[in-house]
Amino acid sequence: MPTTADLPPSVLDTTAPGYGRISRARARVQTDAAAVDLAGTWWFRLSPRADAPLDFIDPEAAPPAAGEIAVPSHWVLPSGGDRGNPIYTNIQLPIPLDPPHVPDENPTGDYRRDFVLSEWDGARTLLRFDGVESAFRVWLNGQEVGGSIGSRLVREFDVTEMLHDGRNVLAVRVHQWSPGTYLEDQDQWWLPGIFRDVTLLARPVGSVDDVWLQSDFDDDSGHGRVTVRLDAEDDAFPVTVRIPELDVESVFSDRAALEAAPSFDVGQVDPWSAESPRLYEAIVASAGETMLLRTGFRTVRIDGDRMLVNGRPLTFRGVNRHEFHHRLGRVFDEEAVRADLLTMKRHNVNAIRTSHYPPHPRTLDLCDELGLWVILECDLETHAFFFVDWVGNPSDDPAWRAAYLDRMERTVERDKNHPSIILWSLGNESGTGQNLAAMSSWTARRDPSRPVHYEGDYTGAYTDVYSRMYPTPHELETIAAEEGDIFGCAPAEAARVRTRPMLMCEYGAALGTGPGGLDWYDEVVDAHSRLHGGFIWEWRDHGLEVEPIDGGRHFAYGGDFGEEVHDGNFVIDGLVLSDGTPTAGLVEFAAISAPVRFAFAGETIEVRNRAHSLSTAPYVFTVSAESAEGTLAAEEVTIDVPPGETSAFAIPARIAEAASGADDAWLSMTAALRSDTAWACAGHVVSRAQRSVPTRPPLPSPNSFPTVVRTGDDLSFTAATFDASTGGLVELLGFPVEGPRVELWRAPTDNDRGKGAGSFELGAPESTLRGLGRIPGEPSEKRWRDRGLNRLRHRVTSVSRSTDAVRIESVVGAADKARQLRVAYEWLDLEAPSPLLVVDILPDAGWDSSWPRVGVHLTLPAALDNVSWVGAGPHESYPDMAEGAWIGVHERHIDVLNTMHARPQESGHRSNLRRVDITDDAGHGLRVRTGPRRTADLPGFVYSRWSAHELDVATHPFELPSSTRNHLYLDDAVHGLGSRACGPDVEPRHALWPGARTFSFRFERLG
C-alpha cells in the first residue's frame, strides 16, 4: 500500500499544474454519448495534515470507519462541526507566504465511492472534475490516475485502461492548501472540497474530441458566417454541421475538406446581443456521436479607442459576480443562479465579469439565453504578494509559466462556444510580469475574435483594452482627455493607453448602505466615447447563513468562525443581500443604468435611447401628473428613438394643466415593457424620471415668550405636555413621546469607515493619491468620532412659554470638545390639534468637519410600527443615492423599512418628505408634515427599532438590544454615502457641512 512518502512533488511542492493521464482541455458541449454522473453520497474522512495514510484506495479492502459527505459540497459547510470552518480573507493568505510550499497543517479530505458500469460504449473514457479546491489526487480501482491543481477549472483524465465491467472504486484525496493557493488569493471564502460535478464520459469510436463553432456577424450585409474547428480522429469523418432554422447544412467528408474550407455563409441572421439574445440550434454529427450547441452570431472589434459589437459601440453597465450561495457556498444551484440573472436583467444590469474565475458552465448557458455580456476571467490572483512589494510574485517567475498557461488554456477551451463571452480576462490583482504576457499572447493566437483584458496591465503592454478599478470620475475625465497624467504611466505609455477602449473592471464598491455617487460615474462615461462603462463591486453579499441566534437569521462574515487571519465584513459587499434580497443600491443602479433616460427641459421631455442595438419600440411611454392624492392625469405617448439617439416631445397640455392646478404636484415619465420577455413581464418599468416643484410656505415670525418656566411649573397644553426642567416632550397628541433632541450622529456605514484606496494604490505616495482625488483626508467615521459627534451632550439654558407656545433653548456639545451648537426648539399652536415645531441651529465658528446628519430625534411607542409617507421611496435614498427612489405615496412596516445588513449600520433614510404617517394596527398614531423651512430642499426621515447609537455598537444584528421604543429621526439634511469602502469619498456637492439651519415640522393625531 503506498504511503504519503510517495506523494509526487507535482502535487504539493512544485509549480506544476498537474500530472498523470491528463486529457487536453476542450469545449463543454451537449452530446448523446453516454455519461455517468457520480454526484451523491461518498465515504469521507478529514485529516489535519497531508500525510494521512493512503489506506482508502485499495478496492479490495473496505475503507476505514469514517463519515459520509455529499458531492458536490464543501466539507466546511455547514460549519461548526468537526470538519473545520470557512476562512475569509481579501488580500491576506491564511498560510505563510512561502511559495510554492504549504504548511504541514493542511486539512486533507479523503473521498471514495463505488459505481457499476455495464454495456459501456466507450472506445475511450474520461473522468471529469469540474471543480475541486484546491489540489487533488485520483485513484481508480487502486491505480493512480493523476493529480491536478486549479480549483475553479475543469480537469479531465483518461481512465480507459483502468475501468472494469461491473464494480469500480474511485478514490480522491483533496488538500485544502497547495501551490495553487498562491494563485487563488481571491477576495472570497476559502471553501475546500469537491464542490462541482464529477462525471464519467464515454468517447465512442468516431467521436469528436473538441468542437468550436465561431459564428460571426457582418453588420454591413446582415449575414452570418460559421467557421468550424474540430479536433477529431480520421474515423470521426464525415462530420455534418447543420443549423435547421437557417436551412443550412455543411458536410466535411474528411480532414482535408475541413482544412480547405472550414467557413461558410449562412445568409441573413438576427445577431446576438445582450438586448436581443438570439440563439440558433446547431447540430454537429460525426460517425460516433451527435453534439448539440446553441450559437449566436456576433462580432467583437476594437476600432481605435472604441470597442464595437456588431458594429455598434458598447457600454458596460455591469456587475462583478462571484459564485456564491448563502448556504451552499460555491456549489451550483441552477434555480438560484437563474433567479440571480433574472434579478440582474430586471435591474438593467447588462454585463457580468466572472470575478475571479470561470463559473459553472450552466451559468454561461443562461447568460447566452437571457442576454448578458460576459468578461470571462481566468482562475488567477496572487494578491498576497502585494504585501512584499510583489517580490517573488509568480506572475514574473518562469517556474510558474506552465501553471499560468494551463489555467488560461482550460478557461478558454471550455467556454469558447458561448456568444455571451466578448472578452477574455487573464485574472485579477496579480501584479504584472512575463507569465501574464505569455497568457495574453497565447489567448490572442488561439482566439483572435475576442479582446484580452487584464486590469494590472497599467501601461497597455500586452492587453487590448485599458482597465482600471476604483478611479474617481475626475480621473476618468483625465483618461478620456488627450493629455494629462495617468496613474502608473510615463508620457509615452499614457499616449498608448489613450488609443484603447477604457473600462472600469471594478467601481462603486457596494459594501453596506450604498453605493453613492453612481450618477457621477454615469455622467462622465456618457460624455466620452473612449469610456466603456464598468462593473460594480459586486453583485452579492457573501454572508454564510449559520444557526439562528435569538430566532433570527444570521449571516456570518470574516472572524465569525474564529479565523486567525481574516478581513471582517469586507466580504459583505453586494448589491443584493446574502439571500438574494435586492438593496436600495441595486435599485439606484437600475435607475442610473436604464437603457432609456429622460430629461425635463421646459415644456418638453427629452428621450435618450442608450441601448446598444434596440430602438425604443419595445416600450410603452407614459407621462403623468401626480400628487399626494394620487394620479391626477396620465397619457401614453408614442415615440420611437433609434439606439444611440435622442428625441423630444412636448408635455401634453392636459398633463401640464393638471400639474399646475394642484398644490405640490409632480410630473412623472416611465418606460415599461410592452410585451413579456424571457426575464420580465409586460408592464415592468425599466426607466423613470420626475420633476417636482414643491410649495414652500414662509417661516413664521418669532414668538414672544414672556413667561420663564420654573421647575414644577405646569407645561400642559391641549396638544402636548412637556417636562418643565428639560423642556422635553412627555406626551404629544395623546401619545407618550420623548424628545426632540438635535442629532448629528448616524451609525457609520461601511463607506463612512472606508479607507478609500484601491488595492493597487495602497503603497503609492500620498501626494500622488491626493493629486488623483483619492484620499481627501481621513475616513468620515474617524473625523466624526474625533470631533465627538457620537457623544453629544445637551444643556438646557432656558424654557419659556406663552399661552399656546413653548421655547426651549439649549447648548449642545461633545464630551472633551469645545465646539458647540446653540439650539432653540419652538413649539407653536399647542392649543390647536396640529402643533408646529420650529428648530433653529447655530453652530459655533471653527467646525472643520462634515456632519453625518442634522435633525431631531424622538422616540415613539413600539406599537406604532406601520409607516406611510408621501415623498421619495419606496426604497431608501440619500443625497448621492436618490435616482432609484421616486416621489409618491409609499408604505412599509418598520421591520422592513431599514436594511438589516450583516453588520448593522445607518440605513432607511427617505428623502423629499411631504408627510409621514406612523400608526398602530388600529390606525391610531401620528402624522408629521414638513413645515416651513429656510431652503427649498425637503427633509427626510428614518424610523427604526434601534437608535443610531445602538446600531453603531453592534457588529451583528443579534447583538442589538431588545427594542422597547421606536426611534424617529426627522432630518433636515444628511451626508452622502460615496463608495469609500474601496473607492472615492462623497462628492463635495453631496457632503453635509456645518451651518445655521432652520426647519420645521407639523404634527397631527390620526385615528
PDB file of N, CA and C in Angstrom, residues 19-71:
ATOM      1  N   TYR A  19      -0.441  16.302 -13.161  1.00  0.00           N
ATOM      2  CA  TYR A  19       0.358  15.188 -13.657  1.00  0.00           C
ATOM      3  C   TYR A  19      -0.573  14.021 -13.938  1.00  0.00           C
ATOM      4  N   GLY A  20      -0.037  13.011 -14.599  1.00  0.00           N
ATOM      5  CA  GLY A  20      -0.796  11.786 -14.836  1.00  0.00           C
ATOM      6  C   GLY A  20      -1.467  11.768 -16.188  1.00  0.00           C
ATOM      7  N   ARG A  21      -2.592  11.057 -16.270  1.00  0.00           N
ATOM      8  CA  ARG A  21      -3.281  10.823 -17.538  1.00  0.00           C
ATOM      9  C   ARG A  21      -4.223  11.987 -17.868  1.00  0.00           C
ATOM     10  N   ILE A  22      -3.671  13.176 -17.992  1.00  0.00           N
ATOM     11  CA  ILE A  22      -4.474  14.369 -18.236  1.00  0.00           C
ATOM     12  C   ILE A  22      -4.833  14.453 -19.714  1.00  0.00           C
ATOM     13  N   SER A  23      -6.117  14.638 -19.971  1.00  0.00           N
ATOM     14  CA  SER A  23      -6.586  14.847 -21.338  1.00  0.00           C
ATOM     15  C   SER A  23      -6.552  16.334 -21.651  1.00  0.00           C
ATOM     16  N   ARG A  24      -6.329  16.691 -22.921  1.00  0.00           N
ATOM     17  CA  ARG A  24      -6.231  18.108 -23.280  1.00  0.00           C
ATOM     18  C   ARG A  24      -7.555  18.821 -23.033  1.00  0.00           C
ATOM     19  N   ALA A  25      -7.454  20.119 -22.750  1.00  0.00           N
ATOM     20  CA  ALA A  25      -8.647  20.915 -22.492  1.00  0.00           C
ATOM     21  C   ALA A  25      -9.501  21.010 -23.745  1.00  0.00           C
ATOM     22  N   ARG A  26     -10.822  21.023 -23.578  1.00  0.00           N
ATOM     23  CA  ARG A  26     -11.739  21.049 -24.710  1.00  0.00           C
ATOM     24  C   ARG A  26     -13.052  21.688 -24.293  1.00  0.00           C
ATOM     25  N   ALA A  27     -13.882  21.958 -25.293  1.00  0.00           N
ATOM     26  CA  ALA A  27     -15.149  22.647 -25.049  1.00  0.00           C
ATOM     27  C   ALA A  27     -16.142  21.739 -24.336  1.00  0.00           C
ATOM     28  N   ARG A  28     -16.982  22.377 -23.555  1.00  0.00           N
ATOM     29  CA  ARG A  28     -18.085  21.682 -22.904  1.00  0.00           C
ATOM     30  C   ARG A  28     -19.302  21.808 -23.817  1.00  0.00           C
ATOM     31  N   VAL A  29     -19.802  20.686 -24.335  1.00  0.00           N
ATOM     32  CA  VAL A  29     -20.966  20.698 -25.218  1.00  0.00           C
ATOM     33  C   VAL A  29     -21.908  19.575 -24.819  1.00  0.00           C
ATOM     34  N   GLN A  30     -23.135  19.689 -25.295  1.00  0.00           N
ATOM     35  CA  GLN A  30     -24.133  18.643 -25.059  1.00  0.00           C
ATOM     36  C   GLN A  30     -23.967  17.566 -26.120  1.00  0.00           C
ATOM     37  N   THR A  31     -23.928  16.296 -25.703  1.00  0.00           N
ATOM     38  CA  THR A  31     -23.697  15.190 -26.629  1.00  0.00           C
ATOM     39  C   THR A  31     -24.572  14.000 -26.265  1.00  0.00           C
ATOM     40  N   ASP A  32     -24.813  13.136 -27.275  1.00  0.00           N
ATOM     41  CA  ASP A  32     -25.581  11.929 -26.997  1.00  0.00           C
ATOM     42  C   ASP A  32     -24.701  10.778 -26.534  1.00  0.00           C
ATOM     43  N   ALA A  33     -23.387  11.015 -26.402  1.00  0.00           N
ATOM     44  CA  ALA A  33     -22.507   9.976 -25.869  1.00  0.00           C
ATOM     45  C   ALA A  33     -22.849   9.718 -24.408  1.00  0.00           C
ATOM     46  N   ALA A  34     -22.627   8.510 -23.959  1.00  0.00           N
ATOM     47  CA  ALA A  34     -23.005   8.114 -22.606  1.00  0.00           C
ATOM     48  C   ALA A  34     -22.193   8.865 -21.555  1.00  0.00           C
ATOM     49  N   ALA A  35     -22.798   9.082 -20.399  1.00  0.00           N
ATOM     50  CA  ALA A  35     -22.136   9.722 -19.271  1.00  0.00           C
ATOM     51  C   ALA A  35     -22.729   9.186 -17.983  1.00  0.00           C
ATOM     52  N   VAL A  36     -21.923   9.137 -16.941  1.00  0.00           N
ATOM     53  CA  VAL A  36     -22.367   8.704 -15.620  1.00  0.00           C
ATOM     54  C   VAL A  36     -22.082   9.833 -14.639  1.00  0.00           C
ATOM     55  N   ASP A  37     -23.131  10.315 -14.009  1.00  0.00           N
ATOM     56  CA  ASP A  37     -22.996  11.364 -13.002  1.00  0.00           C
ATOM     57  C   ASP A  37     -22.622  10.702 -11.680  1.00  0.00           C
ATOM     58  N   LEU A  38     -21.487  11.081 -11.138  1.00  0.00           N
ATOM     59  CA  LEU A  38     -21.002  10.461  -9.908  1.00  0.00           C
ATOM     60  C   LEU A  38     -21.325  11.286  -8.665  1.00  0.00           C
ATOM     61  N   ALA A  39     -22.218  12.249  -8.804  1.00  0.00           N
ATOM     62  CA  ALA A  39     -22.662  13.002  -7.633  1.00  0.00           C
ATOM     63  C   ALA A  39     -23.432  12.076  -6.704  1.00  0.00           C
ATOM     64  N   GLY A  40     -23.468  12.467  -5.441  1.00  0.00           N
ATOM     65  CA  GLY A  40     -24.212  11.671  -4.466  1.00  0.00           C
ATOM     66  C   GLY A  40     -23.473  11.605  -3.151  1.00  0.00           C
ATOM     67  N   THR A  41     -23.707  10.538  -2.413  1.00  0.00           N
ATOM     68  CA  THR A  41     -23.088  10.369  -1.100  1.00  0.00           C
ATOM     69  C   THR A  41     -21.817   9.544  -1.232  1.00  0.00           C
ATOM     70  N   TRP A  42     -20.710  10.088  -0.745  1.00  0.00           N
ATOM     71  CA  TRP A  42     -19.403   9.435  -0.795  1.00  0.00           C
ATOM     72  C   TRP A  42     -18.925   9.159   0.636  1.00  0.00           C
ATOM     73  N   TRP A  43     -18.101   8.128   0.760  1.00  0.00           N
ATOM     74  CA  TRP A  43     -17.334   7.925   2.011  1.00  0.00           C
ATOM     75  C   TRP A  43     -16.368   9.095   2.152  1.00  0.00           C
ATOM     76  N   PHE A  44     -16.190   9.575   3.403  1.00  0.00           N
ATOM     77  CA  PHE A  44     -15.341  10.750   3.593  1.00  0.00           C
ATOM     78  C   PHE A  44     -14.622  10.683   4.928  1.00  0.00           C
ATOM     79  N   ARG A  45     -13.357  11.136   4.900  1.00  0.00           N
ATOM     80  CA  ARG A  45     -12.555  11.261   6.119  1.00  0.00           C
ATOM     81  C   ARG A  45     -11.731  12.530   6.021  1.00  0.00           C
ATOM     82  N   LEU A  46     -11.684  13.278   7.105  1.00  0.00           N
ATOM     83  CA  LEU A  46     -10.893  14.512   7.145  1.00  0.00           C
ATOM     84  C   LEU A  46      -9.724  14.327   8.095  1.00  0.00           C
ATOM     85  N   SER A  47      -8.522  14.672   7.611  1.00  0.00           N
ATOM     86  CA  SER A  47      -7.313  14.615   8.423  1.00  0.00           C
ATOM     87  C   SER A  47      -6.723  16.008   8.545  1.00  0.00           C
ATOM     88  N   PRO A  48      -6.042  16.300   9.637  1.00  0.00           N
ATOM     89  CA  PRO A  48      -5.499  17.643   9.819  1.00  0.00           C
ATOM     90  C   PRO A  48      -4.243  17.921   9.015  1.00  0.00           C
ATOM     91  N   ARG A  49      -3.625  16.843   8.475  1.00  0.00           N
ATOM     92  CA  ARG A  49      -2.372  17.016   7.739  1.00  0.00           C
ATOM     93  C   ARG A  49      -2.447  16.266   6.411  1.00  0.00           C
ATOM     94  N   ALA A  50      -1.496  16.589   5.552  1.00  0.00           N
ATOM     95  CA  ALA A  50      -1.457  15.932   4.243  1.00  0.00           C
ATOM     96  C   ALA A  50      -0.865  14.537   4.292  1.00  0.00           C
ATOM     97  N   ASP A  51      -0.257  14.141   5.419  1.00  0.00           N
ATOM     98  CA  ASP A  51       0.455  12.863   5.482  1.00  0.00           C
ATOM     99  C   ASP A  51      -0.387  11.759   6.111  1.00  0.00           C
ATOM    100  N   ALA A  52      -1.690  11.844   5.975  1.00  0.00           N
ATOM    101  CA  ALA A  52      -2.547  10.759   6.450  1.00  0.00           C
ATOM    102  C   ALA A  52      -2.288   9.512   5.608  1.00  0.00           C
ATOM    103  N   PRO A  53      -2.473   8.328   6.181  1.00  0.00           N
ATOM    104  CA  PRO A  53      -2.210   7.093   5.424  1.00  0.00           C
ATOM    105  C   PRO A  53      -3.151   6.947   4.220  1.00  0.00           C
ATOM    106  N   LEU A  54      -2.610   6.365   3.172  1.00  0.00           N
ATOM    107  CA  LEU A  54      -3.416   6.107   1.962  1.00  0.00           C
ATOM    108  C   LEU A  54      -4.072   4.730   2.097  1.00  0.00           C
ATOM    109  N   ASP A  55      -4.889   4.570   3.100  1.00  0.00           N
ATOM    110  CA  ASP A  55      -5.496   3.283   3.419  1.00  0.00           C
ATOM    111  C   ASP A  55      -6.929   3.180   2.921  1.00  0.00           C
ATOM    112  N   PHE A  56      -7.279   4.009   1.951  1.00  0.00           N
ATOM    113  CA  PHE A  56      -8.661   4.013   1.476  1.00  0.00           C
ATOM    114  C   PHE A  56      -8.761   3.778  -0.028  1.00  0.00           C
ATOM    115  N   ILE A  57      -7.609   3.524  -0.690  1.00  0.00           N
ATOM    116  CA  ILE A  57      -7.639   3.439  -2.146  1.00  0.00           C
ATOM    117  C   ILE A  57      -7.705   2.008  -2.657  1.00  0.00           C
ATOM    118  N   ASP A  58      -7.458   1.038  -1.811  1.00  0.00           N
ATOM    119  CA  ASP A  58      -7.473  -0.361  -2.237  1.00  0.00           C
ATOM    120  C   ASP A  58      -8.916  -0.810  -2.467  1.00  0.00           C
ATOM    121  N   PRO A  59      -9.273  -1.157  -3.710  1.00  0.00           N
ATOM    122  CA  PRO A  59     -10.671  -1.519  -3.980  1.00  0.00           C
ATOM    123  C   PRO A  59     -11.097  -2.824  -3.322  1.00  0.00           C
ATOM    124  N   GLU A  60     -10.151  -3.645  -2.941  1.00  0.00           N
ATOM    125  CA  GLU A  60     -10.493  -4.932  -2.351  1.00  0.00           C
ATOM    126  C   GLU A  60     -10.688  -4.839  -0.839  1.00  0.00           C
ATOM    127  N   ALA A  61     -10.328  -3.703  -0.264  1.00  0.00           N
ATOM    128  CA  ALA A  61     -10.444  -3.543   1.182  1.00  0.00           C
ATOM    129  C   ALA A  61     -11.485  -2.482   1.490  1.00  0.00           C
ATOM    130  N   ALA A  62     -12.245  -2.729   2.523  1.00  0.00           N
ATOM    131  CA  ALA A  62     -13.198  -1.715   2.955  1.00  0.00           C
ATOM    132  C   ALA A  62     -12.429  -0.529   3.513  1.00  0.00           C
ATOM    133  N   PRO A  63     -12.898   0.673   3.275  1.00  0.00           N
ATOM    134  CA  PRO A  63     -12.208   1.844   3.828  1.00  0.00           C
ATOM    135  C   PRO A  63     -12.362   1.884   5.330  1.00  0.00           C
ATOM    136  N   PRO A  64     -11.451   2.569   6.022  1.00  0.00           N
ATOM    137  CA  PRO A  64     -11.577   2.688   7.481  1.00  0.00           C
ATOM    138  C   PRO A  64     -12.907   3.329   7.867  1.00  0.00           C
ATOM    139  N   ALA A  65     -13.290   3.096   9.076  1.00  0.00           N
ATOM    140  CA  ALA A  65     -14.524   3.711   9.573  1.00  0.00           C
ATOM    141  C   ALA A  65     -14.385   5.230   9.529  1.00  0.00           C
ATOM    142  N   ALA A  66     -15.350   5.883   8.955  1.00  0.00           N
ATOM    143  CA  ALA A  66     -15.327   7.348   8.836  1.00  0.00           C
ATOM    144  C   ALA A  66     -16.757   7.817   8.636  1.00  0.00           C
ATOM    145  N   GLY A  67     -16.904   8.984   7.995  1.00  0.00           N
ATOM    146  CA  GLY A  67     -18.230   9.529   7.794  1.00  0.00           C
ATOM    147  C   GLY A  67     -18.617   9.547   6.332  1.00  0.00           C
ATOM    148  N   GLU A  68     -19.623  10.327   6.014  1.00  0.00           N
ATOM    149  CA  GLU A  68     -20.104  10.478   4.656  1.00  0.00           C
ATOM    150  C   GLU A  68     -20.189  11.953   4.317  1.00  0.00           C
ATOM    151  N   ILE A  69     -20.194  12.238   3.018  1.00  0.00           N
ATOM    152  CA  ILE A  69     -20.306  13.616   2.564  1.00  0.00           C
ATOM    153  C   ILE A  69     -21.024  13.630   1.223  1.00  0.00           C
ATOM    154  N   ALA A  70     -21.734  14.707   0.972  1.00  0.00           N
ATOM    155  CA  ALA A  70     -22.370  14.880  -0.326  1.00  0.00           C
ATOM    156  C   ALA A  70     -21.356  15.454  -1.303  1.00  0.00           C
ATOM    157  N   VAL A  71     -21.366  14.936  -2.506  1.00  0.00           N
ATOM    158  CA  VAL A  71     -20.575  15.502  -3.613  1.00  0.00           C
ATOM    159  C   VAL A  71     -21.566  15.918  -4.687  1.00  0.00           C
TER     160      VAL A  71
END
